[in-house]
Short mmCIF file of C-alpha atoms in Angstrom, two decimals:
data_model
loop_
_atom_site.label_atom_id
_atom_site.label_comp_id
_atom_site.label_asym_id
_atom_site.label_seq_id
_atom_site.Cartn_x
_atom_site.Cartn_y
_atom_site.Cartn_z
CA MET A 1 -50.53 16.15 36.38
CA ASP A 2 -48.53 17.78 39.19
CA ARG A 3 -46.15 14.84 39.27
CA ARG A 4 -45.06 15.51 35.72
CA THR A 5 -45.47 19.27 35.71
CA PHE A 6 -43.53 20.39 38.76
CA THR A 7 -40.49 18.12 38.80
CA SER A 8 -37.09 18.66 40.39
CA LEU A 9 -33.73 17.00 40.03
CA SER A 10 -32.43 15.57 43.27
CA ALA A 11 -29.05 14.18 42.29
CA ALA A 12 -26.46 16.83 41.47
CA ALA A 13 -24.21 14.24 39.87
CA LEU A 14 -26.67 13.83 37.02
CA LEU A 15 -26.09 17.42 36.00
CA CYS A 16 -22.42 16.92 35.22
CA ALA A 17 -20.76 15.54 32.13
CA PRO A 18 -19.46 11.97 32.44
CA ARG A 19 -15.92 11.27 33.66
CA GLN A 20 -13.07 11.27 31.22
CA ILE A 21 -11.81 8.10 29.58
CA SER A 22 -9.35 5.78 31.37
CA ALA A 23 -7.53 2.59 30.42
CA GLN A 24 -10.26 0.30 31.83
CA GLN A 25 -13.08 1.94 29.93
CA PRO A 26 -14.76 0.30 26.91
CA GLN A 27 -13.42 0.92 23.44
CA HIS A 28 -16.83 0.34 21.85
CA VAL A 29 -20.39 0.80 23.10
CA THR A 30 -23.58 -0.16 21.29
CA ILE A 31 -26.70 1.81 22.15
CA ILE A 32 -30.08 0.28 21.43
CA GLY A 33 -32.62 3.00 20.68
CA ALA A 34 -32.17 6.51 19.26
CA GLY A 35 -34.63 8.36 21.46
CA SER A 36 -33.84 11.03 24.03
CA ALA A 37 -31.76 8.68 26.20
CA GLY A 38 -29.94 6.98 23.35
CA MET A 39 -29.01 10.20 21.57
CA THR A 40 -27.88 11.86 24.81
CA ALA A 41 -25.75 8.85 25.74
CA ALA A 42 -24.12 8.76 22.30
CA TYR A 43 -23.33 12.47 22.55
CA HIS A 44 -21.51 12.08 25.88
CA LEU A 45 -19.76 8.85 24.91
CA THR A 46 -18.49 10.51 21.75
CA LYS A 47 -17.22 13.49 23.75
CA ALA A 48 -15.39 11.00 26.00
CA GLY A 49 -13.65 9.44 22.98
CA ILE A 50 -15.59 6.14 22.99
CA GLN A 51 -16.42 4.49 19.67
CA THR A 52 -20.20 4.36 19.61
CA GLN A 53 -22.97 2.99 17.43
CA ILE A 54 -26.73 3.49 17.82
CA LEU A 55 -29.15 0.85 16.57
CA GLU A 56 -32.65 2.23 16.00
CA ALA A 57 -35.48 -0.09 14.95
CA ALA A 58 -37.62 2.65 13.39
CA ASN A 59 -36.88 4.57 10.21
CA ASP A 60 -36.15 7.84 12.01
CA TRP A 61 -34.32 8.79 15.18
CA GLY A 62 -36.13 10.50 18.06
CA GLY A 63 -38.30 7.80 19.60
CA ARG A 64 -41.13 9.57 21.42
CA VAL A 65 -39.67 12.93 20.37
CA LYS A 66 -41.22 13.72 17.00
CA ARG A 67 -41.83 16.91 15.00
CA LEU A 68 -44.80 17.86 12.85
CA SER A 69 -43.79 20.28 10.09
CA GLY A 70 -45.96 21.84 7.37
CA PHE A 71 -49.29 21.40 9.12
CA ALA A 72 -49.04 24.83 10.75
CA ASP A 73 -46.68 27.75 10.20
CA VAL A 74 -44.79 26.73 13.35
CA PRO A 75 -43.37 23.26 14.06
CA LEU A 76 -45.33 21.19 16.58
CA ASP A 77 -44.36 18.38 18.94
CA LEU A 78 -46.16 15.16 18.05
CA GLY A 79 -44.55 13.53 21.06
CA ALA A 80 -42.95 15.13 24.12
CA GLU A 81 -43.80 18.84 24.14
CA TRP A 82 -43.52 20.50 27.54
CA ILE A 83 -40.05 21.09 28.98
CA HIS A 84 -41.20 20.29 32.56
CA ASP A 85 -38.30 22.24 34.09
CA ASP A 86 -36.63 25.62 33.80
CA PRO A 87 -34.92 26.41 30.45
CA GLY A 88 -31.51 25.82 32.01
CA VAL A 89 -32.16 22.09 31.75
CA LEU A 90 -31.34 22.35 28.04
CA GLY A 91 -27.73 23.16 28.88
CA ARG A 92 -27.51 20.60 31.65
CA ILE A 93 -28.41 17.82 29.20
CA LEU A 94 -25.26 18.73 27.26
CA GLY A 95 -23.13 19.02 30.39
CA GLN A 96 -22.82 22.79 29.87
CA GLY A 97 -24.35 23.86 33.15
CA GLU A 98 -27.41 26.00 33.74
CA THR A 99 -28.08 27.67 30.38
CA ASP A 100 -30.89 27.85 27.84
CA LEU A 101 -28.29 27.73 25.03
CA GLY A 102 -30.01 30.70 23.39
CA VAL A 103 -33.13 28.64 22.70
CA ARG A 104 -36.26 30.78 22.92
CA THR A 105 -38.93 29.47 25.28
CA ILE A 106 -42.40 30.47 26.45
CA ASP A 107 -43.46 31.22 29.97
CA TYR A 108 -46.50 29.00 29.47
CA ARG A 109 -49.26 30.26 31.73
CA PRO A 110 -52.72 29.58 30.21
CA GLN A 111 -55.35 32.16 31.14
CA THR A 112 -58.70 30.62 30.22
CA TYR A 113 -59.85 27.22 31.51
CA GLN A 114 -63.07 25.33 30.93
CA PHE A 115 -64.48 22.03 32.18
CA TRP A 116 -66.95 19.88 30.24
CA HIS A 117 -68.94 17.91 32.78
CA LYS A 118 -72.47 16.47 32.67
CA ASN A 119 -73.12 18.15 29.34
CA GLN A 120 -72.25 21.55 30.69
CA LEU A 121 -69.34 23.84 29.89
CA ASN A 122 -68.05 25.71 32.92
CA ASP A 123 -65.29 28.29 33.37
CA PHE A 124 -62.63 27.80 36.04
CA ASN A 125 -60.08 30.52 35.33
CA ALA A 126 -58.76 30.50 38.89
CA LEU A 127 -56.35 27.82 37.69
CA ARG A 128 -54.33 30.52 35.95
CA ASN A 129 -52.92 31.40 39.34
CA PHE A 130 -51.53 27.92 39.97
CA TYR A 131 -50.28 26.41 36.72
CA GLN A 132 -47.12 27.54 34.97
CA GLU A 133 -44.81 25.68 32.60
CA VAL A 134 -42.08 26.17 30.00
CA LYS A 135 -42.49 25.36 26.31
CA PHE A 136 -40.47 26.01 23.17
CA TYR A 137 -41.26 29.21 21.27
CA ASP A 138 -40.38 28.43 17.67
CA THR A 139 -38.79 24.99 17.82
CA THR A 140 -39.51 21.57 19.33
CA TRP A 141 -37.79 18.90 21.39
CA TYR A 142 -36.90 17.25 18.08
CA GLY A 143 -35.40 20.53 16.90
CA TYR A 144 -33.35 20.81 20.08
CA PHE A 145 -31.78 17.36 19.58
CA GLU A 146 -31.38 18.03 15.86
CA LYS A 147 -29.39 21.22 16.51
CA PHE A 148 -27.32 20.37 19.57
CA ILE A 149 -26.87 16.59 19.62
CA LEU A 150 -27.43 15.11 16.15
CA PRO A 151 -24.38 16.73 14.48
CA ALA A 152 -22.07 14.88 16.88
CA VAL A 153 -23.71 11.47 16.45
CA ASN A 154 -25.47 11.44 13.08
CA ASP A 155 -22.93 9.14 11.44
CA LYS A 156 -23.28 6.68 14.31
CA VAL A 157 -27.03 6.06 13.91
CA ALA A 158 -28.20 2.98 12.01
CA LEU A 159 -31.94 3.15 11.23
CA GLY A 160 -34.14 0.12 10.63
CA ALA A 161 -31.81 -1.95 12.83
CA VAL A 162 -34.08 -4.16 14.92
CA VAL A 163 -32.23 -5.76 17.83
CA THR A 164 -33.56 -9.13 18.98
CA GLN A 165 -30.90 -10.44 21.38
CA VAL A 166 -27.93 -9.40 23.49
CA ALA A 167 -25.61 -12.26 24.47
CA ALA A 168 -22.19 -12.87 25.97
CA GLN A 169 -19.41 -13.77 23.56
CA GLY A 170 -16.18 -14.37 25.43
CA THR A 171 -15.05 -11.10 26.94
CA HIS A 172 -17.29 -9.18 24.55
CA LEU A 173 -20.99 -9.01 23.75
CA SER A 174 -22.85 -9.96 20.61
CA VAL A 175 -25.89 -8.02 19.46
CA ARG A 176 -28.17 -9.94 17.10
CA LEU A 177 -30.41 -8.13 14.61
CA SER A 178 -33.65 -9.33 13.05
CA ASP A 179 -31.96 -9.57 9.64
CA GLY A 180 -29.56 -12.20 11.00
CA ARG A 181 -26.53 -9.97 11.45
CA THR A 182 -24.52 -10.21 14.66
CA LEU A 183 -22.45 -7.26 15.85
CA GLU A 184 -19.68 -7.39 18.44
CA THR A 185 -19.24 -4.75 21.13
CA ASP A 186 -17.74 -4.19 24.58
CA LYS A 187 -20.81 -2.84 26.36
CA VAL A 188 -24.48 -2.29 25.56
CA LEU A 189 -26.80 0.50 26.68
CA VAL A 190 -30.48 -0.38 26.28
CA THR A 191 -32.71 2.70 25.97
CA VAL A 192 -35.84 1.24 24.37
CA PRO A 193 -39.31 1.98 25.83
CA LEU A 194 -40.35 -0.16 28.78
CA SER A 195 -43.04 -1.76 26.62
CA VAL A 196 -40.42 -3.33 24.35
CA LEU A 197 -38.75 -5.03 27.30
CA GLN A 198 -42.09 -6.05 28.80
CA ARG A 199 -43.05 -7.82 25.57
CA GLY A 200 -39.73 -9.59 25.28
CA GLN A 201 -38.90 -8.08 21.90
CA ILE A 202 -35.26 -8.05 23.03
CA THR A 203 -33.92 -11.09 24.88
CA PHE A 204 -30.74 -11.48 26.92
CA SER A 205 -28.58 -14.54 27.45
CA ASP A 206 -28.88 -16.00 30.95
CA GLU A 207 -25.81 -14.33 32.40
CA LEU A 208 -26.94 -10.93 31.09
CA THR A 209 -30.61 -11.06 32.12
CA PRO A 210 -31.50 -8.70 35.00
CA PRO A 211 -32.48 -11.00 37.89
CA ASP A 212 -35.75 -9.17 38.60
CA MET A 213 -36.75 -8.60 34.97
CA ALA A 214 -40.15 -10.24 35.53
CA ALA A 215 -41.07 -7.36 37.85
CA LEU A 216 -41.27 -5.07 34.81
CA GLN A 217 -44.68 -6.61 34.08
CA ASP A 218 -46.04 -4.87 37.18
CA ILE A 219 -45.16 -1.39 35.92
CA ASP A 220 -47.94 0.33 33.98
CA TYR A 221 -46.96 1.50 30.53
CA GLY A 222 -49.76 3.73 29.30
CA SER A 223 -51.59 4.01 26.04
CA GLY A 224 -51.68 7.42 24.45
CA PHE A 225 -51.96 9.67 21.43
CA LYS A 226 -51.75 13.31 20.41
CA ALA A 227 -53.81 15.13 17.84
CA PHE A 228 -53.68 18.58 16.31
CA LEU A 229 -56.71 20.15 14.62
CA ARG A 230 -56.66 23.39 12.66
CA PHE A 231 -59.66 25.71 12.46
CA ASN A 232 -60.21 29.03 10.69
CA GLN A 233 -61.91 30.40 13.79
CA ARG A 234 -61.10 30.06 17.48
CA PHE A 235 -63.96 28.92 19.73
CA TYR A 236 -62.05 27.10 22.49
CA PRO A 237 -60.24 28.21 25.69
CA ASP A 238 -56.54 27.90 26.42
CA ILE A 239 -57.25 24.65 28.28
CA LEU A 240 -60.29 22.38 28.16
CA PHE A 241 -60.74 19.48 30.58
CA GLU A 242 -63.31 16.71 30.47
CA GLY A 243 -64.82 15.65 33.79
CA SER A 244 -65.43 17.20 37.18
CA ARG A 245 -62.92 19.53 38.80
CA ALA A 246 -62.15 16.87 41.40
CA SER A 247 -61.46 14.19 38.79
CA VAL A 248 -59.30 16.49 36.68
CA LEU A 249 -57.20 17.64 39.63
CA ALA A 250 -56.82 14.13 41.09
CA ASP A 251 -53.33 12.63 41.36
CA THR A 252 -53.57 10.18 38.50
CA TRP A 253 -51.55 9.30 35.42
CA ALA A 254 -54.62 9.40 33.16
CA GLU A 255 -54.98 12.71 31.35
CA LYS A 256 -57.14 14.09 28.59
CA ILE A 257 -56.44 17.74 27.82
CA TYR A 258 -57.50 19.93 24.93
CA TYR A 259 -55.19 22.93 24.69
CA ASP A 260 -54.41 25.87 22.45
CA ALA A 261 -51.28 24.54 20.75
CA ALA A 262 -50.52 27.99 19.31
CA PHE A 263 -50.47 29.68 22.72
CA GLY A 264 -47.48 32.06 22.94
CA LYS A 265 -46.03 30.86 19.63
CA PRO A 266 -45.28 33.06 16.59
CA THR A 267 -48.47 32.26 14.69
CA ARG A 268 -52.01 33.54 14.30
CA GLN A 269 -53.34 30.18 13.19
CA ASN A 270 -55.90 28.39 15.33
CA ILE A 271 -54.40 25.04 16.34
CA LEU A 272 -56.17 22.94 18.96
CA GLY A 273 -54.14 20.12 20.49
CA LEU A 274 -55.38 17.02 22.28
CA PHE A 275 -53.12 15.13 24.66
CA SER A 276 -54.60 11.83 25.87
CA VAL A 277 -52.94 9.13 27.98
CA SER A 278 -54.28 6.36 30.18
CA GLU A 279 -52.88 3.54 32.31
CA GLY A 280 -54.63 0.99 30.10
CA PRO A 281 -55.95 0.72 26.53
CA THR A 282 -58.74 3.10 25.58
CA ARG A 283 -61.43 2.96 22.92
CA ARG A 284 -59.64 5.60 20.89
CA SER A 285 -56.21 3.99 21.10
CA VAL A 286 -57.28 1.25 18.66
CA LEU A 287 -58.98 3.53 16.11
CA ALA A 288 -57.50 4.30 12.71
CA ASP A 289 -56.32 7.89 12.32
CA ASP A 290 -59.29 9.08 10.21
CA ALA A 291 -61.77 7.48 12.59
CA LEU A 292 -59.97 9.02 15.55
CA ILE A 293 -60.10 12.51 14.06
CA ASN A 294 -63.80 12.12 13.29
CA ASP A 295 -64.44 10.91 16.84
CA ILE A 296 -62.67 13.98 18.23
CA LEU A 297 -64.70 16.29 15.97
CA THR A 298 -67.90 14.63 17.12
CA GLU A 299 -66.94 15.20 20.74
CA LEU A 300 -65.99 18.82 20.14
CA THR A 301 -69.26 19.41 18.28
CA GLU A 302 -71.17 18.11 21.29
CA ILE A 303 -69.30 20.63 23.45
CA PHE A 304 -69.13 23.71 21.22
CA GLY A 305 -71.75 23.14 18.53
CA GLU A 306 -71.66 23.27 14.73
CA VAL A 307 -68.90 25.88 14.71
CA VAL A 308 -66.51 22.92 15.02
CA ARG A 309 -67.42 21.29 11.71
CA ASP A 310 -68.02 24.63 9.99
CA THR A 311 -64.53 25.96 10.74
CA TYR A 312 -62.48 22.73 10.62
CA VAL A 313 -59.54 22.83 8.21
CA GLY A 314 -57.64 19.61 8.90
CA GLY A 315 -56.16 17.33 11.52
CA VAL A 316 -53.19 15.09 12.29
CA VAL A 317 -52.94 12.20 14.75
CA GLN A 318 -49.90 10.55 16.31
CA ASN A 319 -51.13 7.35 17.90
CA TRP A 320 -48.20 6.21 20.02
CA SER A 321 -50.01 3.01 20.99
CA ALA A 322 -49.91 1.95 17.35
CA GLU A 323 -46.17 2.56 16.88
CA ARG A 324 -44.55 -0.86 16.55
CA TYR A 325 -41.41 -0.05 18.52
CA ILE A 326 -43.04 2.16 21.15
CA LEU A 327 -46.50 0.69 21.81
CA GLY A 328 -47.83 3.40 24.11
CA SER A 329 -47.06 6.63 25.90
CA TYR A 330 -44.65 6.28 28.83
CA SER A 331 -44.08 4.47 32.11
CA MET A 332 -46.61 5.14 34.84
CA GLU A 333 -47.43 3.50 38.17
CA ASN A 334 -44.92 1.01 39.55
CA ASN A 335 -46.83 -1.80 41.29
CA SER A 336 -43.90 -4.21 41.47
CA GLY A 337 -42.51 -3.56 44.96
CA TYR A 338 -39.09 -2.94 43.37
CA ASP A 339 -37.59 0.36 42.34
CA VAL A 340 -37.24 0.43 38.56
CA GLY A 341 -33.59 1.37 39.04
CA ASP A 342 -33.06 -1.90 40.91
CA ILE A 343 -34.91 -3.93 38.28
CA LEU A 344 -32.85 -2.43 35.45
CA LYS A 345 -29.53 -2.03 37.20
CA PRO A 346 -26.32 -2.81 35.25
CA VAL A 347 -25.69 -6.50 34.62
CA ALA A 348 -22.17 -7.97 34.80
CA GLY A 349 -20.69 -4.52 34.15
CA LYS A 350 -21.64 -5.07 30.50
CA VAL A 351 -25.33 -4.27 30.00
CA PHE A 352 -26.77 -0.93 31.12
CA PHE A 353 -30.21 0.64 30.90
CA ALA A 354 -31.55 4.19 30.49
CA GLY A 355 -34.79 5.89 29.53
CA GLU A 356 -37.65 7.92 30.92
CA ALA A 357 -38.73 5.05 33.19
CA LEU A 358 -35.38 5.50 34.96
CA GLY A 359 -35.79 9.26 35.25
CA GLY A 360 -36.46 9.22 39.00
CA ASP A 361 -38.33 12.36 40.06
CA ALA A 362 -38.38 13.34 36.37
CA GLN A 363 -39.94 10.05 35.21
CA SER A 364 -41.83 10.24 31.90
CA THR A 365 -39.99 13.38 30.76
CA VAL A 366 -37.37 14.07 28.11
CA HIS A 367 -34.85 15.45 30.56
CA GLY A 368 -35.48 12.48 32.88
CA ALA A 369 -34.55 10.16 30.02
CA ALA A 370 -31.50 12.29 29.18
CA PHE A 371 -30.18 12.39 32.74
CA SER A 372 -30.68 8.64 33.14
CA ALA A 373 -28.49 8.24 30.06
CA ILE A 374 -25.80 10.51 31.52
CA SER A 375 -25.89 8.45 34.72
CA ALA A 376 -25.51 5.21 32.71
CA VAL A 377 -22.58 6.64 30.74
CA ASP A 378 -20.96 7.76 33.97
CA LYS A 379 -21.19 4.18 35.28
CA MET A 380 -19.76 2.79 32.04
CA LEU A 381 -16.76 5.07 32.21
CA ALA A 382 -16.13 4.60 35.93
#
């Protein structure tokens, strides 16, 4: 948890906007994936005067940034939620320096903590003195990209465009789609989740294949889901952990956290969130949404009693492991012996990579994905 909660940016160059266009720079760049990295890259390429297109396999942009509207009287993040840095990172993503852009945020400091361990519910409120974060007040990560980045790139996004191959074609590149179309471009930026590359859903011609691509198989890409449940009475703490204190505070990628999703937000509704990720598949990751909600309610009833079922209003699940073009949560432990930046380094000055897996100290975060995209654009324009 600490690894993803208290992150810092170590390379000052990532905080700057890309260099300006020169005669040797590409006239056309194709970006594969319209998530945080892809949208950020398109924004900066467009500002630099580069003709850009984004090919997104899904039917909406955003990738693992997704908004839930209508379930509560405030929008909720079905994907990435915490900002994991100070609010000034919102301006740095746009190359505008240290500024929150006027976006309202929460000094997220939960006050009540409980642990469910060996069929006992125990308080551990001392954690309030150690954990502090930043979250959005009345918007979401999706709302941030929608307001500040989408207007500049909306006409460049092609949805339902499933890329299957990137190949050399003379001095240019060809990008093949699943519908048989082939598009020509100067350079390609691949921003898809690591899982898509691991499963070979996109192939590269021999001269464009990263030489150590096989090492990607040794990087854990976790399973994961989020759920939101609404109740007409609050019976839960700000944070609820399952397991012993030692297991919860251990340095591991696996997390299962119930949390008050309405904490600090402009609502009086009772919204309980569940964030669950693991290095490998879990029993719940293969359940249908209705079965998953019922399983959560059963667990909560065991912890809190019949008040759970008596006050339950409704629930929503976002099972990221079941999303066809995402297939999990985010990159985790690297067991390959190679740095992921070396595995996915630019190939032939034509194919570049970006995404949360390349976020360095900010791995698995939105801003890590965004800054990896800025770094890739900087290399393209060099």
